[in-house]
Amino acid sequence: NAGVTQTPKFQVLKTGQSMTLQCAQDMNHNSMYWYRQDPGMGLRLIYYSASEGTTDKGEVPNGYNVSRLNKREFSLRLESAAPSQTSVYFCASSPGQGYSGNTIYFGEGSWLTVV
Amino acid sequence: KQEVTQIPAALSVPEGENLVLNCSFTDSAIYNLQWFRQDPGKGLTSLLLIQSSQREQTSGRLNASLDKSSGRSTLYIAASQPGDSATYLCAVYGDTGTASKLTFGTGTRLQVTL
């Protein structure tokens, strides 16, 4: 089973460029999430989708947009990349509507560098 | 605001030792606590989930305990192996609110040497 799949794995962007990180899960989960991981900061939630058709802001949403394309796919878009968005991005999913204490499953990460 | 602290930040032990990783949180009104493992260049893998009504969970050589009132959890690894080398993170889910209430610690990097 693939679980949670993210693309691309690595990306270098110039300041001001835009890009979309793609995420897909094959576990029929209702909830999906985008996190960023920075040294010394832990994982921080950017956006999440408690169910198909809904999205909500997390702790650090500024500079990002998301789309829950269908139940399987949840994309994260950087409209105008900034060096502060250099980070490792993780997509995750969990069963149930919203995070109700179930196990959360993570993708393998996307390393983004903005120069 | 919930804060999660993991001490130590890094730990090196010889193979075969039993070890304890610590996690503390400032707001005891949590729904559950999870321990994750992260290998270099990889995502997080859930190891154990403890509901707020539980005191501990076990999986193989791993045992996690939870003391909500004191804001502490420990992950006990028995008979450590080189394959246990990874970063271990804990995360707590607040008693109310949404997915944004899942707060992560910064992790303990464990190295098990031969």
Coordinates of C-alpha atoms in Angstrom, one line a residue:
Chain A
N1 CA 0.0 0.0 0.0
A2 CA 1.3 3.5 -0.9
G3 CA -0.3 5.3 2.1
V4 CA 0.4 9.0 1.8
T5 CA 2.3 10.1 -1.3
Q6 CA 3.8 13.5 -1.8
T7 CA 5.4 15.1 -4.9
P8 CA 7.8 16.5 -5.6
K9 CA 10.4 15.2 -3.1
F10 CA 12.8 18.1 -3.7
Q11 CA 12.3 21.5 -5.2
V12 CA 14.4 24.7 -5.4
L13 CA 12.4 27.9 -6.1
K14 CA 13.5 31.5 -6.7
T15 CA 11.8 34.2 -4.6
G16 CA 8.5 35.2 -6.0
Q17 CA 7.9 31.9 -8.0
S18 CA 4.9 29.8 -7.4
M19 CA 4.5 26.1 -7.0
T20 CA 2.1 23.4 -5.9
L21 CA 2.9 20.5 -3.6
Q22 CA 0.7 17.5 -4.4
C23 CA -0.5 14.9 -1.9
A24 CA -2.6 11.8 -2.3
Q25 CA -3.7 9.1 0.1
D26 CA -5.2 5.7 -0.7
M27 CA -6.6 4.8 2.7
N28 CA -10.0 6.4 2.2
H29 CA -9.3 8.9 5.0
N30 CA -11.6 11.8 5.5
S31 CA -9.1 14.2 7.1
M32 CA -5.9 15.5 5.5
Y33 CA -3.2 17.9 6.7
W34 CA -0.2 20.0 5.6
Y35 CA 2.6 20.6 8.1
R36 CA 5.9 22.2 7.9
Q37 CA 9.0 21.1 9.9
D38 CA 11.7 23.6 10.8
P39 CA 14.8 23.0 13.0
G40 CA 14.0 23.7 16.6
M41 CA 10.4 24.5 15.9
G42 CA 8.7 21.1 15.7
L43 CA 5.9 20.4 13.2
R44 CA 3.5 23.2 12.7
L45 CA 0.1 22.9 11.0
I46 CA -0.4 25.0 7.9
Y47 CA -3.9 23.9 6.7
Y48 CA -6.1 21.0 7.2
S49 CA -9.2 19.5 5.6
A50 CA -11.6 17.7 8.0
S51 CA -13.6 16.3 5.1
E52 CA -13.9 16.5 1.3
G53 CA -15.0 20.0 0.4
T54 CA -13.8 21.7 3.5
T55 CA -10.5 23.4 4.4
D56 CA -9.4 25.4 7.5
K57 CA -6.4 27.4 8.6
G58 CA -3.9 26.0 11.0
E59 CA -1.2 27.6 13.0
V60 CA 0.9 29.1 10.1
P61 CA -1.3 29.6 7.0
N62 CA 0.1 32.9 5.7
G63 CA 1.6 32.6 2.2
Y64 CA -0.2 29.3 1.4
N65 CA -3.4 28.2 -0.2
V66 CA -4.8 24.7 -0.3
S67 CA -7.3 22.7 -2.4
R68 CA -9.1 19.5 -1.4
L69 CA -9.6 18.3 -4.9
N70 CA -11.4 15.1 -3.9
K71 CA -11.3 12.7 -1.0
R72 CA -7.9 11.4 -2.1
E73 CA -6.0 14.6 -2.9
F74 CA -5.0 17.7 -1.0
S75 CA -2.6 20.2 -2.6
L76 CA -0.6 23.0 -1.1
R77 CA 0.2 26.1 -3.2
L78 CA 2.8 28.8 -2.6
E79 CA 1.7 31.7 -4.6
S80 CA 4.8 33.9 -4.3
A81 CA 7.6 31.9 -2.6
A82 CA 9.7 33.6 0.1
P83 CA 13.0 32.4 1.7
S84 CA 11.1 32.0 5.0
Q85 CA 9.1 29.2 3.3
T86 CA 12.3 27.1 3.0
S87 CA 11.3 24.1 5.0
V88 CA 10.3 20.4 4.9
Y89 CA 6.6 20.0 4.1
F90 CA 4.6 16.9 5.3
C91 CA 1.2 15.8 4.2
A92 CA -0.7 13.6 6.5
S93 CA -4.1 12.0 6.8
S94 CA -6.3 10.4 9.4
P95 CA -9.6 8.5 9.5
G96 CA -12.7 10.3 10.7
Q97 CA -14.1 13.7 10.2
G98 CA -11.6 16.0 11.7
Y99 CA -8.8 14.9 14.1
S100 CA -10.6 12.8 16.7
G101 CA -7.7 11.1 18.3
N102 CA -7.0 8.6 15.6
T103 CA -3.6 7.6 14.4
I104 CA -2.3 10.1 11.9
Y105 CA -0.3 8.9 8.8
F106 CA 2.4 11.0 7.2
G107 CA 4.0 11.2 3.8
E108 CA 7.7 11.1 3.4
G109 CA 8.1 14.9 3.0
S110 CA 8.9 17.5 0.4
W111 CA 12.2 19.5 0.8
L112 CA 11.6 23.0 -0.5
T113 CA 14.4 25.6 -0.8
V114 CA 13.6 29.2 -1.7
V115 CA 16.6 31.2 -2.9
Chain B
K1 CA -0.9 27.9 24.6
Q2 CA 0.2 24.3 24.7
E3 CA 3.9 23.8 24.7
V4 CA 5.6 20.4 24.4
T5 CA 9.1 19.8 25.5
Q6 CA 11.3 16.8 24.9
I7 CA 14.5 16.2 26.9
P8 CA 17.2 15.3 26.1
A9 CA 17.4 16.7 22.6
A10 CA 19.9 13.9 21.7
L11 CA 20.9 10.7 23.3
S12 CA 23.6 8.0 22.5
V13 CA 23.5 4.6 24.2
P14 CA 25.2 1.3 23.6
E15 CA 23.2 -1.6 22.1
G16 CA 21.2 -3.6 24.7
E17 CA 20.6 -0.7 27.1
N18 CA 17.1 0.1 28.3
L19 CA 16.3 3.8 27.9
V20 CA 13.7 6.4 28.7
L21 CA 12.7 9.4 26.6
N22 CA 10.8 12.2 28.2
C23 CA 8.0 14.4 27.0
S24 CA 6.3 17.2 29.1
F25 CA 3.4 19.4 28.2
T26 CA 2.1 22.6 29.8
D27 CA -1.7 22.2 29.5
S28 CA -3.0 19.0 31.1
A29 CA -6.4 19.2 29.3
I30 CA -5.4 16.8 26.5
Y31 CA -7.4 14.3 24.6
N32 CA -4.5 12.0 23.8
L33 CA -0.7 11.8 23.3
Q34 CA 1.1 10.1 20.5
W35 CA 4.7 9.0 20.1
F36 CA 6.2 9.0 16.6
R37 CA 9.4 7.9 15.1
Q38 CA 11.1 9.8 12.3
D39 CA 14.0 8.4 10.3
P40 CA 16.4 10.8 8.5
G41 CA 14.8 12.0 5.3
K42 CA 11.5 10.3 6.0
G43 CA 8.1 11.1 7.4
L44 CA 6.7 10.3 10.8
T45 CA 5.5 6.9 11.8
S46 CA 3.1 6.5 14.7
L47 CA 4.4 4.2 17.4
L48 CA 1.9 4.5 20.2
L49 CA -1.2 6.4 21.0
I50 CA -2.4 6.9 24.6
Q51 CA -5.9 8.2 25.3
S52 CA -6.3 10.6 28.2
S53 CA -8.1 8.0 30.2
Q54 CA -5.2 5.5 29.8
R55 CA -2.0 5.3 31.8
E56 CA 0.1 3.4 29.4
Q57 CA 0.3 1.6 26.1
T58 CA 2.7 -1.2 25.0
S59 CA 3.9 -2.4 21.6
G60 CA 6.7 -4.9 21.5
R61 CA 9.8 -3.4 23.2
L62 CA 8.1 0.0 23.5
N63 CA 6.1 1.2 26.5
A64 CA 4.6 4.6 26.8
S65 CA 3.2 6.0 30.0
L66 CA 1.0 9.1 30.5
D67 CA 0.6 11.2 33.7
K68 CA -1.9 13.9 32.7
S69 CA -1.9 15.6 36.0
S70 CA 1.8 16.2 36.0
G71 CA 2.0 16.9 32.3
R72 CA 4.4 14.1 31.5
S73 CA 4.9 11.1 29.3
T74 CA 7.7 8.7 29.0
L75 CA 8.7 6.3 26.2
Y76 CA 10.6 3.3 27.5
I77 CA 12.6 1.3 25.0
A78 CA 13.8 -2.1 26.2
A79 CA 17.0 -3.8 25.0
S80 CA 17.8 -1.1 22.4
Q81 CA 19.1 -2.0 19.0
P82 CA 21.0 0.0 16.3
G83 CA 17.7 -0.1 14.2
D84 CA 16.1 2.0 16.9
S85 CA 18.3 4.9 15.9
A86 CA 15.9 7.7 14.9
T87 CA 14.3 10.9 16.1
Y88 CA 11.4 10.3 18.5
L89 CA 8.7 12.9 18.7
C90 CA 5.7 13.2 21.0
A91 CA 2.5 15.2 20.2
V92 CA -0.5 16.0 22.3
Y93 CA -4.0 16.7 21.1
G94 CA -5.9 19.3 23.1
D95 CA -9.2 18.5 24.9
T96 CA -11.1 20.9 22.7
G97 CA -10.7 22.4 19.3
T98 CA -9.6 21.2 16.0
A99 CA -6.6 19.6 14.3
S100 CA -4.6 22.7 15.0
K101 CA -4.5 21.5 18.6
L102 CA -2.1 18.7 17.8
T103 CA 1.1 20.1 19.2
F104 CA 4.4 18.5 18.6
G105 CA 7.6 18.5 20.6
T106 CA 10.9 19.0 18.8
G107 CA 12.1 15.5 19.3
T108 CA 14.9 13.4 20.9
R109 CA 17.5 12.1 18.4
L110 CA 18.5 8.7 19.5
Q111 CA 21.6 6.9 18.4
V112 CA 22.2 3.3 19.5
T113 CA 25.8 2.2 19.0
L114 CA 27.2 -1.3 18.5

